Coordinates of C-alpha atoms in Angstrom, one line a residue:
Chain F
X1 CA 8.3 -52.8 -5.4
X2 CA 8.4 -51.6 -1.9
X3 CA 10.6 -48.6 -1.3
X4 CA 10.8 -49.2 2.4
X5 CA 14.1 -49.4 4.2
X6 CA 14.8 -51.0 7.6
X7 CA 17.3 -48.7 9.3
X8 CA 19.0 -48.8 12.7
X9 CA 19.3 -45.8 15.0
X10 CA 23.0 -45.2 15.6
X11 CA 22.7 -42.0 17.6
X12 CA 19.8 -40.5 19.7
X13 CA 20.4 -37.3 21.7
X14 CA 18.5 -34.3 22.8
X15 CA 19.3 -31.0 21.0
X16 CA 16.9 -29.1 23.3
X17 CA 14.5 -30.1 26.0
X18 CA 11.8 -30.9 23.4
X19 CA 13.8 -31.7 20.2
X20 CA 15.7 -35.0 19.8
X21 CA 18.1 -35.9 17.0
X22 CA 18.2 -39.4 15.5
X23 CA 20.8 -40.8 13.1
X24 CA 19.5 -43.7 11.0
X25 CA 21.9 -46.0 9.2
X26 CA 21.8 -49.2 7.2
X27 CA 22.5 -52.1 9.7
X28 CA 25.1 -53.5 7.2
X29 CA 26.7 -50.1 6.7
X30 CA 25.6 -49.6 3.1
X31 CA 24.9 -46.4 1.4
X32 CA 21.3 -45.1 1.4
X33 CA 19.1 -43.8 -1.4
X34 CA 20.0 -40.3 -2.6
X35 CA 18.3 -37.2 -1.6
X36 CA 18.7 -33.4 -1.9
X37 CA 18.0 -30.6 0.6
X38 CA 14.3 -30.2 1.4
X39 CA 13.6 -34.0 1.3
X40 CA 11.7 -35.9 4.0
X41 CA 11.3 -39.5 4.9
X42 CA 8.3 -41.2 6.4
X43 CA 9.2 -43.1 9.6
X44 CA 7.0 -45.8 11.1
X45 CA 7.4 -45.0 14.8
X46 CA 7.4 -47.9 17.4
X47 CA 3.8 -47.1 18.4
X48 CA 2.9 -47.7 14.7
X49 CA 2.2 -44.2 13.5
X50 CA 3.8 -43.0 10.3
X51 CA 5.3 -39.6 10.4
X52 CA 7.1 -37.4 7.8
X53 CA 10.4 -35.9 9.0
X54 CA 12.6 -33.5 7.1
X55 CA 16.2 -34.6 6.6
X56 CA 18.4 -32.0 8.3
X57 CA 21.7 -32.8 6.5
X58 CA 22.3 -31.6 2.9
X59 CA 22.4 -35.2 1.5
X60 CA 23.7 -36.1 -1.9
X61 CA 24.1 -39.2 -4.2
X62 CA 25.2 -41.8 -1.6
X63 CA 24.4 -40.7 1.9
X64 CA 25.6 -42.9 4.8
X65 CA 22.9 -41.8 7.1
X66 CA 19.6 -40.0 7.4
X67 CA 19.3 -37.5 10.3
X68 CA 16.0 -36.3 11.5
X69 CA 15.0 -34.1 14.4
X70 CA 11.7 -34.6 16.2
X71 CA 10.0 -32.1 18.4
X72 CA 7.9 -33.8 21.1
X73 CA 4.3 -32.7 20.8
X74 CA 2.5 -33.8 23.9
X75 CA -0.7 -32.4 22.5
X76 CA -0.2 -34.5 19.3
X77 CA -1.5 -37.9 18.4
X78 CA 1.4 -39.8 19.7
X79 CA 3.9 -40.1 16.8
X80 CA 6.5 -37.7 18.2
X81 CA 6.0 -39.0 21.8
X82 CA 6.7 -42.5 20.6
X83 CA 9.9 -41.4 18.9
X84 CA 11.1 -39.8 22.1
X85 CA 9.9 -42.5 24.4
X86 CA 10.5 -45.7 22.5
X87 CA 13.5 -45.1 20.3
X88 CA 17.0 -45.5 21.5
X89 CA 20.4 -46.4 20.0
X90 CA 20.0 -49.7 18.2
X91 CA 16.2 -49.5 17.6
X92 CA 15.3 -50.6 14.1
X93 CA 12.8 -48.5 12.2
X94 CA 11.0 -48.8 8.9
X95 CA 11.7 -45.7 6.9
X96 CA 10.5 -44.7 3.4
X97 CA 12.9 -43.7 0.7
X98 CA 13.3 -39.9 0.7
X99 CA 10.8 -37.8 -1.2
X100 CA 11.1 -34.1 -1.9
X101 CA 8.2 -31.7 -2.1
X102 CA 10.3 -28.6 -1.1
X103 CA 13.2 -28.7 -3.5
X104 CA 16.0 -26.1 -3.5
X105 CA 15.9 -24.2 -6.8
X106 CA 18.9 -22.3 -8.2
X107 CA 19.0 -18.6 -7.4
X108 CA 21.5 -15.8 -7.2
X109 CA 20.6 -15.2 -3.6
X110 CA 18.3 -16.7 -0.9
X111 CA 16.3 -15.6 2.1
X112 CA 15.4 -18.5 4.4
X113 CA 12.8 -18.0 7.1
X114 CA 12.5 -20.8 9.6
X115 CA 10.2 -21.0 12.6
X116 CA 10.9 -23.4 15.4
X117 CA 11.3 -27.0 14.2
X118 CA 10.8 -25.6 10.7
X119 CA 14.5 -25.2 10.7
X120 CA 15.0 -28.9 9.7
X121 CA 14.7 -28.6 5.9
X122 CA 16.1 -25.1 6.0
X123 CA 19.2 -26.2 7.7
X124 CA 19.9 -28.8 5.0
X125 CA 19.5 -26.1 2.4
X126 CA 21.6 -23.5 4.1
X127 CA 24.4 -26.0 4.8
X128 CA 24.4 -27.2 1.2
X129 CA 24.7 -23.6 -0.1
X130 CA 27.2 -22.4 2.4
X131 CA 29.4 -25.5 2.0
X132 CA 30.4 -24.1 -1.4
X133 CA 31.5 -20.9 0.3
X134 CA 28.5 -18.9 -1.0
X135 CA 27.3 -15.6 0.3
X136 CA 23.9 -14.2 -0.2
X137 CA 22.3 -17.0 1.9
X138 CA 20.3 -15.0 4.5
X139 CA 18.6 -16.9 7.4
X140 CA 15.9 -15.6 9.7
X141 CA 15.5 -18.2 12.4
X142 CA 12.6 -17.5 14.8
X143 CA 12.2 -19.4 18.0
X144 CA 10.8 -18.9 21.5
X145 CA 14.1 -18.8 23.5
X146 CA 17.8 -19.7 23.1
X147 CA 17.2 -22.9 25.1
X148 CA 14.6 -24.0 22.6
X149 CA 16.7 -23.4 19.5
X150 CA 18.1 -26.5 17.8
X151 CA 21.5 -25.8 16.1
X152 CA 21.7 -22.4 17.7
X153 CA 25.6 -22.4 17.7
X154 CA 25.6 -23.0 13.9
X155 CA 23.8 -19.8 13.0
X156 CA 25.9 -17.0 14.4
X157 CA 27.2 -15.8 11.1
X158 CA 27.0 -12.3 9.5
X159 CA 24.0 -13.5 7.3
X160 CA 22.1 -15.0 10.2
X161 CA 19.4 -13.5 12.4
X162 CA 18.3 -15.7 15.3
X163 CA 15.3 -14.1 17.0
X164 CA 13.7 -15.3 20.2
X165 CA 10.2 -14.1 20.8
X166 CA 10.4 -14.5 24.6
X167 CA 11.2 -11.0 25.9
X168 CA 11.4 -9.5 22.4
X169 CA 8.0 -10.2 20.8
X170 CA 7.7 -11.4 17.2
X171 CA 10.3 -10.3 14.7
X172 CA 9.1 -7.7 12.2
X173 CA 9.5 -9.5 8.9
X174 CA 8.7 -6.4 6.8
X175 CA 12.2 -4.9 6.6
X176 CA 13.3 -8.2 5.1
X177 CA 10.5 -8.5 2.6
X178 CA 9.6 -4.8 1.7
X179 CA 11.6 -4.6 -1.5
X180 CA 10.9 -7.5 -3.8
X181 CA 14.0 -8.9 -5.5
X182 CA 13.7 -11.2 -8.5
X183 CA 17.2 -12.5 -7.7
X184 CA 16.1 -13.8 -4.3
X185 CA 14.2 -16.9 -3.5
X186 CA 12.3 -17.0 -0.2
X187 CA 12.0 -20.4 1.5
X188 CA 9.8 -20.6 4.5
X189 CA 9.0 -23.4 6.9
X190 CA 7.4 -23.1 10.3
X191 CA 4.1 -22.9 12.1
X192 CA 1.0 -21.9 10.2
X193 CA 0.9 -18.3 11.5
X194 CA 4.4 -17.7 10.3
X195 CA 3.6 -19.1 6.9
X196 CA 0.5 -17.0 6.6
X197 CA 2.5 -13.8 7.6
X198 CA 5.1 -14.5 4.9
X199 CA 2.5 -15.2 2.3
X200 CA 0.8 -12.0 3.1
X201 CA 4.0 -9.9 3.2
X202 CA 5.2 -11.3 -0.2
X203 CA 2.0 -10.5 -2.1
X204 CA 4.1 -8.0 -4.2
X205 CA 6.8 -10.6 -5.0
X206 CA 6.9 -12.9 -8.0
X207 CA 5.0 -16.0 -6.9
X208 CA 7.7 -18.2 -8.4
X209 CA 10.2 -16.8 -5.9
X210 CA 8.2 -17.8 -2.8
X211 CA 8.6 -21.4 -1.6
X212 CA 6.5 -22.7 1.3
X213 CA 6.9 -26.2 2.9
X214 CA 3.3 -27.4 3.0
X215 CA 3.5 -30.6 5.1
X216 CA 0.0 -31.8 4.4
X217 CA -0.1 -32.3 0.7
X218 CA -1.2 -29.3 -1.4
X219 CA -4.3 -29.9 -3.6
X220 CA -6.5 -26.9 -4.2
X221 CA -7.3 -26.3 -0.6
X222 CA -11.0 -26.4 -1.4
X223 CA -13.3 -29.2 -0.2
X224 CA -16.6 -30.1 -1.6
X225 CA -19.2 -32.4 -0.2
X226 CA -19.7 -35.7 -2.0
X227 CA -21.2 -39.2 -1.5
X228 CA -19.0 -42.2 -1.0
X229 CA -20.4 -45.7 -1.7
X230 CA -18.7 -48.4 0.3
X231 CA -18.5 -51.2 -2.2
X232 CA -18.5 -54.3 0.1
X233 CA -22.1 -53.5 1.3
X234 CA -23.3 -50.7 -0.9
X235 CA -23.6 -48.4 2.1
X236 CA -23.9 -44.7 1.0
X237 CA -21.9 -42.3 3.1
X238 CA -22.3 -38.6 2.8
X239 CA -18.9 -36.8 3.1
X240 CA -19.5 -33.1 4.0
X241 CA -17.0 -30.5 3.2
X242 CA -15.5 -30.3 6.6
X243 CA -14.9 -34.0 7.0
X244 CA -12.3 -36.2 5.3
X245 CA -13.5 -39.4 3.5
X246 CA -11.7 -41.3 6.2
X247 CA -13.5 -39.5 9.0
X248 CA -16.9 -39.8 7.3
X249 CA -16.4 -43.6 6.7
X250 CA -15.5 -44.1 10.3
X251 CA -18.6 -42.2 11.5
X252 CA -20.6 -44.5 9.3
X253 CA -19.0 -47.5 11.0
X254 CA -16.6 -48.5 8.3
X255 CA -13.3 -49.6 9.7
X256 CA -10.3 -48.1 7.8
X257 CA -6.7 -48.2 9.1
X258 CA -4.8 -45.0 9.2
X259 CA -1.7 -43.5 10.6
X260 CA -0.4 -40.0 9.7
X261 CA -3.8 -38.7 8.6
X262 CA -1.9 -36.0 6.6
X263 CA -1.5 -37.7 3.3
X264 CA 2.1 -38.8 3.7
X265 CA 2.0 -42.5 4.8
X266 CA -0.6 -44.2 2.6
X267 CA -2.0 -46.5 5.3
X268 CA -5.6 -45.5 4.7
X269 CA -5.4 -46.1 0.9
X270 CA -8.7 -47.4 -0.6
X271 CA -9.4 -49.0 -3.9
X272 CA -11.5 -46.7 -6.2
X273 CA -14.0 -48.7 -8.3
X274 CA -15.9 -45.8 -9.8
X275 CA -15.9 -42.0 -9.9
X276 CA -13.1 -39.4 -10.1
X277 CA -10.5 -38.6 -7.5
X278 CA -9.0 -35.3 -6.5
X279 CA -5.7 -36.7 -5.2
X280 CA -4.2 -34.6 -2.4
X281 CA -1.7 -37.0 -0.9
X282 CA 2.1 -36.8 -1.1
X283 CA 2.7 -40.6 -1.2
X284 CA 1.0 -42.2 -4.2
X285 CA 2.8 -43.2 -7.4
X286 CA 1.2 -42.4 -10.7
X287 CA 0.2 -46.1 -11.0
X288 CA -1.4 -46.1 -7.5
X289 CA -3.4 -43.0 -8.5
X290 CA -5.1 -44.8 -11.3
X291 CA -7.0 -47.1 -9.0
X292 CA -6.8 -46.0 -5.4
X293 CA -6.9 -43.0 -3.2
X294 CA -5.6 -41.9 0.2
X295 CA -8.7 -41.4 2.3
X296 CA -7.4 -39.0 4.9
X297 CA -6.8 -36.1 2.5
X298 CA -8.0 -37.0 -1.0
X299 CA -11.5 -36.3 -2.1
X300 CA -13.9 -37.1 -4.8
X301 CA -13.7 -35.1 -8.0
X302 CA -17.2 -36.2 -8.9
X303 CA -20.4 -36.0 -6.8
X304 CA -20.2 -39.8 -6.1
X305 CA -17.3 -42.2 -5.7
X306 CA -17.3 -46.0 -5.1
X307 CA -14.5 -47.2 -2.8
X308 CA -13.5 -50.4 -1.1
X309 CA -10.6 -52.0 0.9
X310 CA -7.2 -51.7 -0.8
X311 CA -5.4 -55.0 -1.6
X312 CA -1.8 -54.4 -2.1
X313 CA -1.0 -56.0 -5.5
X314 CA 2.1 -58.1 -6.0
X315 CA 4.6 -56.4 -8.3
X316 CA 4.5 -57.8 -11.9
Chain R
X1 CA -51.1 0.6 -5.2
X2 CA -48.8 1.1 -2.2
X3 CA -45.2 1.2 -2.7
X4 CA -43.3 0.1 0.4
X5 CA -39.6 -0.5 0.9
X6 CA -38.7 -4.1 0.0
X7 CA -35.1 -3.8 0.9
X8 CA -32.2 -1.5 1.7
X9 CA -28.8 -0.7 0.2
X10 CA -26.2 -2.0 2.6
X11 CA -23.0 -1.3 0.7
X12 CA -21.9 0.5 -2.4
X13 CA -18.6 -0.3 -4.1
X14 CA -16.6 1.0 -7.1
X15 CA -13.8 -1.0 -8.7
X16 CA -11.7 1.6 -10.6
X17 CA -9.2 -1.0 -11.8
X18 CA -10.6 -4.3 -13.1
X19 CA -9.4 -7.1 -10.9
X20 CA -8.1 -4.9 -8.1
X21 CA -9.6 -3.8 -4.8
X22 CA -13.1 -2.8 -4.1
X23 CA -13.5 0.8 -2.9
X24 CA -16.5 1.5 -0.6
X25 CA -18.7 4.5 -1.3
X26 CA -21.2 6.4 0.8
X27 CA -23.1 7.4 -2.2
X28 CA -22.9 7.6 -5.9
X29 CA -24.5 9.7 -8.6
X30 CA -25.9 7.6 -11.5
X31 CA -26.9 8.6 -15.0
X32 CA -29.1 6.7 -17.5
X33 CA -27.4 3.9 -19.2
X34 CA -24.2 4.4 -17.3
X35 CA -22.4 2.5 -14.6
X36 CA -21.1 3.7 -11.3
X37 CA -18.7 6.6 -12.0
X38 CA -15.0 5.4 -12.4
X39 CA -16.1 1.7 -12.2
X40 CA -13.7 -0.5 -14.2
X41 CA -12.2 2.6 -15.9
X42 CA -8.8 0.9 -16.0
X43 CA -7.7 -2.7 -16.7
X44 CA -4.5 -4.6 -17.0
X45 CA -4.6 -5.9 -20.5
X46 CA -2.6 -8.9 -21.8
X47 CA 0.1 -7.5 -24.1
X48 CA -0.4 -10.5 -26.5
X49 CA -4.2 -10.2 -26.4
X50 CA -6.8 -8.3 -28.4
X51 CA -6.6 -5.0 -26.6
X52 CA -4.7 -2.2 -28.3
X53 CA -4.8 1.4 -27.2
X54 CA -7.8 2.9 -29.0
X55 CA -9.9 -0.3 -29.0
X56 CA -13.5 0.8 -28.8
X57 CA -15.3 -2.5 -28.6
X58 CA -15.9 -4.6 -25.5
X59 CA -13.6 -7.5 -25.0
X60 CA -13.8 -10.7 -23.2
X61 CA -12.4 -10.8 -19.6
X62 CA -9.8 -13.3 -21.0
X63 CA -8.1 -10.3 -22.7
X64 CA -7.2 -8.9 -19.2
X65 CA -5.4 -10.0 -16.1
X66 CA -8.1 -10.4 -13.5
X67 CA -9.0 -12.5 -10.5
X68 CA -10.3 -15.4 -12.6
X69 CA -6.9 -16.1 -13.8
X70 CA -4.6 -14.2 -11.5
X71 CA -5.9 -14.6 -7.9
X72 CA -2.7 -13.1 -6.4
X73 CA -4.0 -9.7 -7.4
X74 CA -6.4 -9.9 -4.4
X75 CA -3.5 -10.1 -2.0
X76 CA -2.9 -6.4 -2.6
X77 CA -4.9 -3.6 -1.1
X78 CA -5.2 -1.0 -3.9
X79 CA -6.8 2.4 -4.1
X80 CA -7.3 4.7 -7.0
X81 CA -7.9 8.3 -6.0
X82 CA -10.6 9.1 -8.6
X83 CA -9.8 12.9 -8.3
X84 CA -6.1 12.6 -9.2
X85 CA -5.7 9.2 -10.8
X86 CA -3.0 8.3 -8.3
X87 CA -3.0 4.5 -7.7
X88 CA -1.6 3.2 -4.5
X89 CA -1.1 -0.4 -3.3
X90 CA -0.5 -1.8 0.2
X91 CA 0.8 -5.1 1.5
X92 CA 0.2 -6.0 5.1
X93 CA -0.5 -2.3 5.9
X94 CA 2.7 -1.1 4.1
X95 CA 2.8 1.1 1.0
X96 CA 4.4 -0.7 -1.9
X97 CA 3.2 1.4 -4.9
X98 CA 2.3 5.0 -5.6
X99 CA 1.8 5.8 -9.3
X100 CA 0.3 8.8 -11.0
X101 CA -1.6 7.2 -13.9
X102 CA -1.8 10.6 -15.7
X103 CA 1.9 10.5 -16.3
X104 CA 3.9 8.1 -18.5
X105 CA 6.3 7.5 -15.7
X106 CA 3.5 6.6 -13.3
X107 CA 1.9 4.3 -15.8
X108 CA 5.3 2.6 -16.5
X109 CA 5.9 2.2 -12.8
X110 CA 2.5 0.6 -12.3
X111 CA 2.9 -1.7 -15.3
X112 CA 6.3 -2.9 -14.0
X113 CA 4.8 -3.4 -10.5
X114 CA 2.0 -5.6 -11.8
X115 CA 4.3 -7.5 -14.2
X116 CA 6.1 -8.7 -11.1
X117 CA 3.0 -9.7 -9.2
X118 CA 1.7 -11.5 -12.2
X119 CA 5.1 -13.1 -12.5
X120 CA 5.3 -12.3 -16.2
X121 CA 8.5 -13.2 -18.1
X122 CA 11.3 -10.7 -18.4
X123 CA 10.3 -7.8 -20.8
X124 CA 6.6 -8.6 -20.7
X125 CA 4.4 -6.0 -19.0
X126 CA 0.6 -5.6 -18.9
X127 CA -0.9 -2.7 -20.8
X128 CA -2.6 -0.3 -18.6
X129 CA -5.8 0.0 -20.5
X130 CA -8.0 3.1 -20.4
X131 CA -10.4 4.3 -23.1
X132 CA -12.4 7.5 -22.6
X133 CA -16.0 6.9 -22.2
X134 CA -15.5 3.1 -21.8
X135 CA -15.3 0.7 -18.9
X136 CA -13.9 -2.8 -18.7
X137 CA -16.8 -4.6 -17.1
X138 CA -17.3 -8.3 -17.9
X139 CA -20.6 -7.4 -19.5
X140 CA -18.9 -5.0 -21.9
X141 CA -18.2 -8.0 -24.1
X142 CA -21.9 -8.2 -24.8
X143 CA -22.1 -4.7 -26.1
X144 CA -22.0 -1.0 -25.2
X145 CA -25.4 -1.1 -23.4
X146 CA -24.3 -4.0 -21.1
X147 CA -21.0 -2.2 -20.5
X148 CA -22.9 0.4 -18.5
X149 CA -24.9 -2.1 -16.3
X150 CA -24.4 -2.0 -12.6
X151 CA -24.3 -5.2 -10.5
X152 CA -26.4 -6.0 -7.5
X153 CA -26.1 -8.9 -5.0
X154 CA -28.8 -9.8 -2.5
X155 CA -27.2 -10.6 0.9
X156 CA -30.1 -13.0 1.7
X157 CA -29.1 -15.2 -1.2
X158 CA -25.5 -15.3 0.0
X159 CA -26.7 -16.2 3.5
X160 CA -28.9 -18.9 2.0
X161 CA -25.8 -20.3 0.2
X162 CA -23.9 -20.2 3.5
X163 CA -26.6 -22.0 5.5
X164 CA -27.0 -24.7 2.9
X165 CA -23.3 -25.4 2.4
X166 CA -22.0 -24.7 5.9
X167 CA -19.3 -22.5 4.4
X168 CA -18.6 -18.8 5.1
X169 CA -19.2 -16.9 1.8
X170 CA -17.9 -13.3 1.9
X171 CA -20.3 -11.3 -0.3
X172 CA -17.3 -9.3 -1.5
X173 CA -16.3 -12.3 -3.5
X174 CA -19.0 -11.3 -6.0
X175 CA -17.6 -7.8 -6.6
X176 CA -21.0 -6.2 -7.0
X177 CA -21.6 -2.4 -7.0
X178 CA -24.6 -2.7 -4.8
X179 CA -25.3 -5.1 -1.9
X180 CA -28.9 -5.1 -0.8
X181 CA -30.6 -6.7 2.2
X182 CA -34.3 -7.2 3.2
X183 CA -35.4 -9.0 0.0
X184 CA -36.2 -12.7 0.3
X185 CA -33.4 -15.0 -0.7
X186 CA -33.2 -15.5 -4.5
X187 CA -36.2 -13.1 -5.2
X188 CA -33.8 -10.9 -7.1
X189 CA -33.6 -13.5 -9.9
X190 CA -37.3 -13.1 -10.4
X191 CA -37.0 -9.3 -11.0
X192 CA -35.7 -9.6 -14.6
X193 CA -37.6 -7.2 -16.8
X194 CA -39.0 -5.3 -13.8
X195 CA -38.3 -1.7 -13.0
X196 CA -37.9 -0.5 -9.5
X197 CA -36.5 2.3 -7.4
X198 CA -33.0 2.1 -6.0
X199 CA -32.7 5.2 -3.8
X200 CA -33.4 8.1 -6.1
X201 CA -32.8 6.2 -9.3
X202 CA -35.1 4.2 -11.4
X203 CA -33.5 0.9 -12.5
X204 CA -34.5 -2.1 -14.5
X205 CA -33.2 -5.6 -13.8
X206 CA -31.9 -6.9 -17.1
X207 CA -29.7 -10.0 -16.6
X208 CA -28.9 -12.7 -14.0
X209 CA -25.3 -12.9 -13.3
X210 CA -23.6 -16.3 -14.0
X211 CA -20.5 -16.7 -11.8
X212 CA -17.0 -17.6 -12.7
X213 CA -13.9 -18.8 -10.9
X214 CA -13.1 -15.3 -9.8
X215 CA -15.5 -15.8 -6.9
X216 CA -13.2 -18.6 -5.6
X217 CA -10.7 -16.1 -4.5
X218 CA -10.7 -14.8 -0.9
X219 CA -10.9 -11.0 -1.2
X220 CA -8.4 -10.5 1.6
X221 CA -5.8 -13.2 1.2
X222 CA -5.8 -13.6 -2.6
X223 CA -5.9 -17.4 -2.1
X224 CA -8.2 -19.5 -4.2
X225 CA -9.9 -21.2 -1.3
X226 CA -13.6 -21.8 -1.8
X227 CA -15.2 -23.4 -4.9
X228 CA -18.2 -21.0 -5.1
X229 CA -19.3 -21.9 -8.6
X230 CA -19.4 -25.6 -7.8
X231 CA -21.1 -24.9 -4.5
X232 CA -23.8 -23.0 -6.3
X233 CA -24.2 -25.6 -8.9
X234 CA -24.4 -28.5 -6.5
X235 CA -26.8 -26.6 -4.2
X236 CA -29.2 -25.0 -6.6
X237 CA -28.4 -26.5 -10.0
X238 CA -27.4 -23.1 -11.3
X239 CA -24.4 -20.8 -11.2
X240 CA -26.2 -17.6 -10.6
X241 CA -25.6 -14.9 -7.9
X242 CA -27.0 -11.4 -8.3
X243 CA -28.4 -9.5 -11.2
X244 CA -27.3 -6.7 -13.5
X245 CA -29.3 -3.4 -13.5
X246 CA -29.8 -0.8 -16.2
X247 CA -30.0 2.7 -14.9
X248 CA -33.1 4.5 -16.3
X249 CA -33.0 7.9 -14.6
X250 CA -30.4 10.2 -13.1
X251 CA -30.1 10.4 -9.4
X252 CA -28.2 9.3 -6.4
X253 CA -28.0 6.1 -4.4
X254 CA -26.7 6.0 -0.8
X255 CA -25.8 3.4 1.7
X256 CA -29.1 2.9 3.5
X257 CA -31.2 3.9 0.5
X258 CA -34.5 2.0 0.1
X259 CA -35.2 -0.4 -2.7
X260 CA -38.9 0.0 -3.6
X261 CA -40.5 -2.5 -5.8

């Protein structure tokens, strides 16, 4: 069964010069599949790329709309540029059902740390918690300047710190993390240097209290060389540690379609005929994992693996 | 027979608390049958494990919290002042622990601190193990002789692993007491049974060191990020890196000392 939705853009407007907000609704006005804060959807952008975007509203059982915010990355591979350039009110987009790899766990208190567009899942969490009138929901929101701060006017409360690095330099996170508190959960989403800094500065906290949004699917982070055998012609393709299976196959002249190349869309799925798989994607169902793999991120768990084109099977 | 220098001691390390930070040394005074002074004098024992205060036999590393199971320990920069037994820990350059391990209060504070880092359930704390005359080396499980072995890693072998796998392998991952350079790659594995001079000390190579998952942990970040054991196995068909040495005579070893075969 396909979990794809066809949704219509009902609003599209710039929040900042680089960040545009899109509201997606069912064309017939129906309720959409449920989601909770931290969830994301995978959008097939008009140019064909598939991109994961966090949902910025708190969600619930029967949401009427999905709202995503997309920062245009001109140095990127074209997904965000297509969203900015090609999507207007009325555009229909194919959107996955929401998935959540960054769920909000219960806690007496919270410390949220968002960097730039990393505010998107954090905003959903903060709004959900504060809607109940809760206190103890601290937010550190780090951006370059006021003009480049989506939702700036929402975060002027007593538990909010909005810091602009232009003119002030980076925020010293240590005063906020120096004393570990088992009654606080830390949620962090932002660029890699911010995530690294938070990981370093929470080495004395309980690991269970530290939550990081890892957009490319987790895995062990370790990559080993292996050999892929391309089943249609028996070609043997060495996959060194620094290349993905997808990249190695392409270098060897094997054509494999792909889109997000981050393990969230499933376009580059291959059938696995022999060998073990170290699944690292965020898109496969348990059933799909039995006989296929997502070539952009997943790797062999054995020295050799036999793969071929993926034929989407009809549901039984 | 001429005896020429075959290699040189590049670094010396002591690990006063099993699983915690390496402490560099300029020199160390060794005695026959004994390890580097203060090496693995303390350990964080699992409260539900085999260690009890007064345990006099060597135990498996599984009885202790250590990098193989608890890689987050490497995210801390720790230091034990071996004169005073004061243990300090730093995170990102900031002090987060100062515990005098000679006092009950200091030991309790350290146990609570590590209980949090190990994310143990409420009420569970590690036992801060210390037994006079004993050390908590991995080799101690093999007997009291092995307990006093010192560990040596050949930097040329680490470089060979790097060049064959295209991965950066920090030699500190292997947590050896002595890092030597100047020997051919992997020649240290052929030294088993031989005696040689390490600085002013006569030593005998007694055992090749089979590596475990503790080497997968980045010594700076505490992240498990490089499958060293599998890299070794796929590259060489073994999981060895370095050898253990038995100290035969008293004397001192310094950074820069010659290794004379």
